[in-house]
Amino acid sequence: MSGTDVPEAAREEVARAVREALAKHGYAGLTTSKVAAESDKSEAFFFYHYDTKRDLVVAFLDWATGWAESRLADAKSHPDPVYRLYAAVDCLLGDPADPHDRGVYVAVMELLSHAPHDEAFHERLSTYERGLIDDLAGVVRDGVEAGAFRPVDPEATAAYLVVTADGTAGAVMALGMADVGASVRDRTFDYIDRVVLADGVERPADVRA
Amino acid sequence: MSGTDVPEAAREEVARAVREALAKHGYAGLTTSKVAAESDKSEAFFFYHYDTKRDLVVAFLDWATGWAESRLADAKSHPDPVYRLYAAVDCLLGDPADPHDRGVYVAVMELLSHAPHDEAFHERLSTYERGLIDDLAGVVRDGVEAGAFRPVDPEATAAYLVVTADGTAGAVMALGMADVGASVRDRTFDYIDRVVLADGVERPADVRA
């Protein structure tokens, strides 16, 4: 089985347990027992619904994709496209001081490194990255259409911002280089200020930088 | 033993074989036999000089650090600081069409994901990232002092550019999203054009973008 017959609440719990186990042990050191140890559910539950370590990780990836999308959706609910862009990029950059964010970023980075050898990871991670870029490109396009942004290329700008945020998984999240994280956040917001916003448009005062 | 008593030419050969094996099998699937299979040297040689898989990977990381530094050093030999910055960033972005670059970027990304659990990886990768940022900050500082760049913060600008280049390891190198790679290269060079270069200074005509 691959967990598709598991109720949604249980799938959420599985994804949470896999994330905790990945953060502690990495993919290389992951076992079903270690995932079960992070959960109230029994080992038998995990072995019944998720035959293999890969099934568990695919469940995690499906959850992570939804999680990133729902965070971006929250950011995108604001009526002002200028605010939406800063909020979406803030989401993408994550919080290096939050063990949850660090765990997810480092786990996704590890799985990305396996993508060249694993078709199921490759497919889900490609969907994940493309989804982030498409979502952010939509935010950029709204701002261009509203005249709040310069006529930048929405897809290229979104790809650039998403890849920069992806890059924080290594130096910032895995190695804990806090000064690098602060610089990247500062320079990324400065990039939006200088290159994306139309003349006369300013960064909203309540955006955390 | 950890390979420190191995002559330099042999260490280079070991690093090459580890890189090939990492690119094919990933760290999780790496064995000394698989490394030996990528080399003219015997398994006995590897088992004698490199007791463990970790010793092999540490040898690879030591080589990768030197490799990145020597590439940047080549870029830095040009007398014009403007040219030097574009050339250094070109190096950092690598070539997603080159299997060698893809192999190194994806292997370093995988090892970064193990850094939270492995002190030797953490130490070497921190030295590696810090070395890249310091080197690039030196290039930025030279340009600011020469009046060719605006008075940008050299460390923050370098950290931002290095992390963006790091981010290509996932979507571009591991997943093969060529359009994303082209966008990131284009937007990064555009960033230097617009934010780093002083007024009246232009991108050199022979810089590949």
mmCIF file with all atom_site columns, N, CA, C and O in Angstrom, chain A residues 65 68-73 76 85 88 92 128-142 158 162:
data_model
loop_
_atom_site.group_PDB
_atom_site.id
_atom_site.type_symbol
_atom_site.label_atom_id
_atom_site.label_alt_id
_atom_site.label_comp_id
_atom_site.label_asym_id
_atom_site.label_entity_id
_atom_site.label_seq_id
_atom_site.pdbx_PDB_ins_code
_atom_site.Cartn_x
_atom_site.Cartn_y
_atom_site.Cartn_z
_atom_site.occupancy
_atom_site.B_iso_or_equiv
_atom_site.pdbx_formal_charge
_atom_site.auth_seq_id
_atom_site.auth_comp_id
_atom_site.auth_asym_id
_atom_site.auth_atom_id
_atom_site.pdbx_PDB_model_num
ATOM 1   N N  . THR A 1 65  ? 4.301  19.635 -0.078  1.00 0.00 ? 65  THR A N  1
ATOM 2   C CA . THR A 1 65  ? 3.816  20.426 -1.205  1.00 0.00 ? 65  THR A CA 1
ATOM 3   C C  . THR A 1 65  ? 2.555  21.191 -0.807  1.00 0.00 ? 65  THR A C  1
ATOM 4   O O  . THR A 1 65  ? 2.438  22.397 -1.045  1.00 0.00 ? 65  THR A O  1
ATOM 5   N N  . ALA A 1 68  ? 3.505  24.057 1.734   1.00 0.00 ? 68  ALA A N  1
ATOM 6   C CA . ALA A 1 68  ? 4.090  25.244 1.108   1.00 0.00 ? 68  ALA A CA 1
ATOM 7   C C  . ALA A 1 68  ? 3.010  26.021 0.370   1.00 0.00 ? 68  ALA A C  1
ATOM 8   O O  . ALA A 1 68  ? 2.956  27.254 0.437   1.00 0.00 ? 68  ALA A O  1
ATOM 9   N N  . GLU A 1 69  ? 2.124  25.292 -0.311  1.00 0.00 ? 69  GLU A N  1
ATOM 10  C CA . GLU A 1 69  ? 1.067  25.973 -1.060  1.00 0.00 ? 69  GLU A CA 1
ATOM 11  C C  . GLU A 1 69  ? 0.100  26.696 -0.130  1.00 0.00 ? 69  GLU A C  1
ATOM 12  O O  . GLU A 1 69  ? -0.341 27.805 -0.413  1.00 0.00 ? 69  GLU A O  1
ATOM 13  N N  . SER A 1 70  ? -0.212 26.062 1.018   1.00 0.00 ? 70  SER A N  1
ATOM 14  C CA . SER A 1 70  ? -1.171 26.707 1.921   1.00 0.00 ? 70  SER A CA 1
ATOM 15  C C  . SER A 1 70  ? -0.543 27.923 2.591   1.00 0.00 ? 70  SER A C  1
ATOM 16  O O  . SER A 1 70  ? -1.207 28.927 2.835   1.00 0.00 ? 70  SER A O  1
ATOM 17  N N  . ARG A 1 71  ? 0.763  27.882 2.851   1.00 0.00 ? 71  ARG A N  1
ATOM 18  C CA . ARG A 1 71  ? 1.436  29.061 3.421   1.00 0.00 ? 71  ARG A CA 1
ATOM 19  C C  . ARG A 1 71  ? 1.392  30.205 2.408   1.00 0.00 ? 71  ARG A C  1
ATOM 20  O O  . ARG A 1 71  ? 1.140  31.344 2.759   1.00 0.00 ? 71  ARG A O  1
ATOM 21  N N  . LEU A 1 72  ? 1.699  29.871 1.142   1.00 0.00 ? 72  LEU A N  1
ATOM 22  C CA . LEU A 1 72  ? 1.662  30.904 0.112   1.00 0.00 ? 72  LEU A CA 1
ATOM 23  C C  . LEU A 1 72  ? 0.240  31.435 -0.071  1.00 0.00 ? 72  LEU A C  1
ATOM 24  O O  . LEU A 1 72  ? 0.047  32.620 -0.288  1.00 0.00 ? 72  LEU A O  1
ATOM 25  N N  . ALA A 1 73  ? -0.734 30.542 0.052   1.00 0.00 ? 73  ALA A N  1
ATOM 26  C CA . ALA A 1 73  ? -2.132 30.964 -0.109  1.00 0.00 ? 73  ALA A CA 1
ATOM 27  C C  . ALA A 1 73  ? -2.497 31.980 0.966   1.00 0.00 ? 73  ALA A C  1
ATOM 28  O O  . ALA A 1 73  ? -3.172 32.978 0.693   1.00 0.00 ? 73  ALA A O  1
ATOM 29  N N  . LYS A 1 76  ? -1.087 35.145 0.030   1.00 0.00 ? 76  LYS A N  1
ATOM 30  C CA . LYS A 1 76  ? -1.727 35.705 -1.163  1.00 0.00 ? 76  LYS A CA 1
ATOM 31  C C  . LYS A 1 76  ? -3.128 36.246 -0.909  1.00 0.00 ? 76  LYS A C  1
ATOM 32  O O  . LYS A 1 76  ? -3.741 36.810 -1.806  1.00 0.00 ? 76  LYS A O  1
ATOM 33  N N  . LEU A 1 85  ? 3.534  40.114 -2.404  1.00 0.00 ? 85  LEU A N  1
ATOM 34  C CA . LEU A 1 85  ? 4.840  39.636 -2.859  1.00 0.00 ? 85  LEU A CA 1
ATOM 35  C C  . LEU A 1 85  ? 5.824  39.527 -1.686  1.00 0.00 ? 85  LEU A C  1
ATOM 36  O O  . LEU A 1 85  ? 6.502  38.505 -1.529  1.00 0.00 ? 85  LEU A O  1
ATOM 37  N N  . ALA A 1 88  ? 4.786  36.572 0.477   1.00 0.00 ? 88  ALA A N  1
ATOM 38  C CA . ALA A 1 88  ? 5.064  35.269 -0.144  1.00 0.00 ? 88  ALA A CA 1
ATOM 39  C C  . ALA A 1 88  ? 6.558  34.960 -0.065  1.00 0.00 ? 88  ALA A C  1
ATOM 40  O O  . ALA A 1 88  ? 6.957  33.829 0.246   1.00 0.00 ? 88  ALA A O  1
ATOM 41  N N  . LEU A 1 92  ? 8.610  31.922 1.736   1.00 0.00 ? 92  LEU A N  1
ATOM 42  C CA . LEU A 1 92  ? 9.563  31.063 1.033   1.00 0.00 ? 92  LEU A CA 1
ATOM 43  C C  . LEU A 1 92  ? 10.902 31.026 1.759   1.00 0.00 ? 92  LEU A C  1
ATOM 44  O O  . LEU A 1 92  ? 11.576 29.991 1.772   1.00 0.00 ? 92  LEU A O  1
ATOM 45  N N  . TYR A 1 128 ? 6.442  20.178 -6.982  1.00 0.00 ? 128 TYR A N  1
ATOM 46  C CA . TYR A 1 128 ? 6.588  21.094 -5.837  1.00 0.00 ? 128 TYR A CA 1
ATOM 47  C C  . TYR A 1 128 ? 7.257  22.394 -6.270  1.00 0.00 ? 128 TYR A C  1
ATOM 48  O O  . TYR A 1 128 ? 6.729  23.490 -6.044  1.00 0.00 ? 128 TYR A O  1
ATOM 49  N N  . GLU A 1 129 ? 8.423  22.287 -6.923  1.00 0.00 ? 129 GLU A N  1
ATOM 50  C CA . GLU A 1 129 ? 9.164  23.491 -7.337  1.00 0.00 ? 129 GLU A CA 1
ATOM 51  C C  . GLU A 1 129 ? 8.365  24.288 -8.369  1.00 0.00 ? 129 GLU A C  1
ATOM 52  O O  . GLU A 1 129 ? 8.291  25.509 -8.308  1.00 0.00 ? 129 GLU A O  1
ATOM 53  N N  . ARG A 1 130 ? 7.773  23.578 -9.334  1.00 0.00 ? 130 ARG A N  1
ATOM 54  C CA . ARG A 1 130 ? 7.006  24.274 -10.366 1.00 0.00 ? 130 ARG A CA 1
ATOM 55  C C  . ARG A 1 130 ? 5.804  24.973 -9.736  1.00 0.00 ? 130 ARG A C  1
ATOM 56  O O  . ARG A 1 130 ? 5.446  26.089 -10.118 1.00 0.00 ? 130 ARG A O  1
ATOM 57  N N  . GLY A 1 131 ? 5.171  24.318 -8.759  1.00 0.00 ? 131 GLY A N  1
ATOM 58  C CA . GLY A 1 131 ? 4.027  24.918 -8.073  1.00 0.00 ? 131 GLY A CA 1
ATOM 59  C C  . GLY A 1 131 ? 4.413  26.206 -7.359  1.00 0.00 ? 131 GLY A C  1
ATOM 60  O O  . GLY A 1 131 ? 3.703  27.220 -7.436  1.00 0.00 ? 131 GLY A O  1
ATOM 61  N N  . LEU A 1 132 ? 5.561  26.195 -6.661  1.00 0.00 ? 132 LEU A N  1
ATOM 62  C CA . LEU A 1 132 ? 6.016  27.401 -5.968  1.00 0.00 ? 132 LEU A CA 1
ATOM 63  C C  . LEU A 1 132 ? 6.268  28.536 -6.963  1.00 0.00 ? 132 LEU A C  1
ATOM 64  O O  . LEU A 1 132 ? 5.864  29.677 -6.742  1.00 0.00 ? 132 LEU A O  1
ATOM 65  N N  . ILE A 1 133 ? 6.953  28.193 -8.067  1.00 0.00 ? 133 ILE A N  1
ATOM 66  C CA . ILE A 1 133 ? 7.300  29.225 -9.051  1.00 0.00 ? 133 ILE A CA 1
ATOM 67  C C  . ILE A 1 133 ? 6.035  29.773 -9.714  1.00 0.00 ? 133 ILE A C  1
ATOM 68  O O  . ILE A 1 133 ? 5.871  30.984 -9.854  1.00 0.00 ? 133 ILE A O  1
ATOM 69  N N  . ASP A 1 134 ? 5.111  28.875 -10.082 1.00 0.00 ? 134 ASP A N  1
ATOM 70  C CA . ASP A 1 134 ? 3.868  29.327 -10.726 1.00 0.00 ? 134 ASP A CA 1
ATOM 71  C C  . ASP A 1 134 ? 3.057  30.224 -9.789  1.00 0.00 ? 134 ASP A C  1
ATOM 72  O O  . ASP A 1 134 ? 2.521  31.259 -10.207 1.00 0.00 ? 134 ASP A O  1
ATOM 73  N N  . ASP A 1 135 ? 2.965  29.807 -8.518  1.00 0.00 ? 135 ASP A N  1
ATOM 74  C CA . ASP A 1 135 ? 2.224  30.618 -7.544  1.00 0.00 ? 135 ASP A CA 1
ATOM 75  C C  . ASP A 1 135 ? 2.835  32.007 -7.419  1.00 0.00 ? 135 ASP A C  1
ATOM 76  O O  . ASP A 1 135 ? 2.126  33.020 -7.424  1.00 0.00 ? 135 ASP A O  1
ATOM 77  N N  . LEU A 1 136 ? 4.159  32.046 -7.273  1.00 0.00 ? 136 LEU A N  1
ATOM 78  C CA . LEU A 1 136 ? 4.823  33.337 -7.084  1.00 0.00 ? 136 LEU A CA 1
ATOM 79  C C  . LEU A 1 136 ? 4.748  34.168 -8.364  1.00 0.00 ? 136 LEU A C  1
ATOM 80  O O  . LEU A 1 136 ? 4.579  35.399 -8.304  1.00 0.00 ? 136 LEU A O  1
ATOM 81  N N  . ALA A 1 137 ? 4.836  33.505 -9.511  1.00 0.00 ? 137 ALA A N  1
ATOM 82  C CA . ALA A 1 137 ? 4.713  34.229 -10.787 1.00 0.00 ? 137 ALA A CA 1
ATOM 83  C C  . ALA A 1 137 ? 3.337  34.894 -10.879 1.00 0.00 ? 137 ALA A C  1
ATOM 84  O O  . ALA A 1 137 ? 3.216  36.009 -11.401 1.00 0.00 ? 137 ALA A O  1
ATOM 85  N N  . GLY A 1 138 ? 2.313  34.223 -10.342 1.00 0.00 ? 138 GLY A N  1
ATOM 86  C CA . GLY A 1 138 ? 0.967  34.806 -10.325 1.00 0.00 ? 138 GLY A CA 1
ATOM 87  C C  . GLY A 1 138 ? 0.933  36.093 -9.496  1.00 0.00 ? 138 GLY A C  1
ATOM 88  O O  . GLY A 1 138 ? 0.302  37.086 -9.887  1.00 0.00 ? 138 GLY A O  1
ATOM 89  N N  . VAL A 1 139 ? 1.642  36.068 -8.361  1.00 0.00 ? 139 VAL A N  1
ATOM 90  C CA . VAL A 1 139 ? 1.703  37.267 -7.510  1.00 0.00 ? 139 VAL A CA 1
ATOM 91  C C  . VAL A 1 139 ? 2.403  38.402 -8.263  1.00 0.00 ? 139 VAL A C  1
ATOM 92  O O  . VAL A 1 139 ? 1.955  39.555 -8.243  1.00 0.00 ? 139 VAL A O  1
ATOM 93  N N  . VAL A 1 140 ? 3.504  38.071 -8.940  1.00 0.00 ? 140 VAL A N  1
ATOM 94  C CA . VAL A 1 140 ? 4.257  39.097 -9.682  1.00 0.00 ? 140 VAL A CA 1
ATOM 95  C C  . VAL A 1 140 ? 3.382  39.649 -10.818 1.00 0.00 ? 140 VAL A C  1
ATOM 96  O O  . VAL A 1 140 ? 3.300  40.868 -11.034 1.00 0.00 ? 140 VAL A O  1
ATOM 97  N N  . ARG A 1 141 ? 2.696  38.750 -11.522 1.00 0.00 ? 141 ARG A N  1
ATOM 98  C CA . ARG A 1 141 ? 1.859  39.168 -12.658 1.00 0.00 ? 141 ARG A CA 1
ATOM 99  C C  . ARG A 1 141 ? 0.757  40.142 -12.195 1.00 0.00 ? 141 ARG A C  1
ATOM 100 O O  . ARG A 1 141 ? 0.522  41.165 -12.843 1.00 0.00 ? 141 ARG A O  1
ATOM 101 N N  . ASP A 1 142 ? 0.135  39.813 -11.038 1.00 0.00 ? 142 ASP A N  1
ATOM 102 C CA . ASP A 1 142 ? -0.900 40.714 -10.489 1.00 0.00 ? 142 ASP A CA 1
ATOM 103 C C  . ASP A 1 142 ? -0.330 42.113 -10.257 1.00 0.00 ? 142 ASP A C  1
ATOM 104 O O  . ASP A 1 142 ? -0.996 43.116 -10.552 1.00 0.00 ? 142 ASP A O  1
ATOM 105 N N  . ALA A 1 158 ? 10.040 35.052 -10.541 1.00 0.00 ? 158 ALA A N  1
ATOM 106 C CA . ALA A 1 158 ? 9.624  34.062 -9.543  1.00 0.00 ? 158 ALA A CA 1
ATOM 107 C C  . ALA A 1 158 ? 10.654 32.949 -9.419  1.00 0.00 ? 158 ALA A C  1
ATOM 108 O O  . ALA A 1 158 ? 10.996 32.521 -8.307  1.00 0.00 ? 158 ALA A O  1
ATOM 109 N N  . VAL A 1 162 ? 12.524 32.029 -5.939  1.00 0.00 ? 162 VAL A N  1
ATOM 110 C CA . VAL A 1 162 ? 12.348 30.690 -5.353  1.00 0.00 ? 162 VAL A CA 1
ATOM 111 C C  . VAL A 1 162 ? 13.695 29.988 -5.207  1.00 0.00 ? 162 VAL A C  1
ATOM 112 O O  . VAL A 1 162 ? 13.987 29.370 -4.181  1.00 0.00 ? 162 VAL A O  1
#
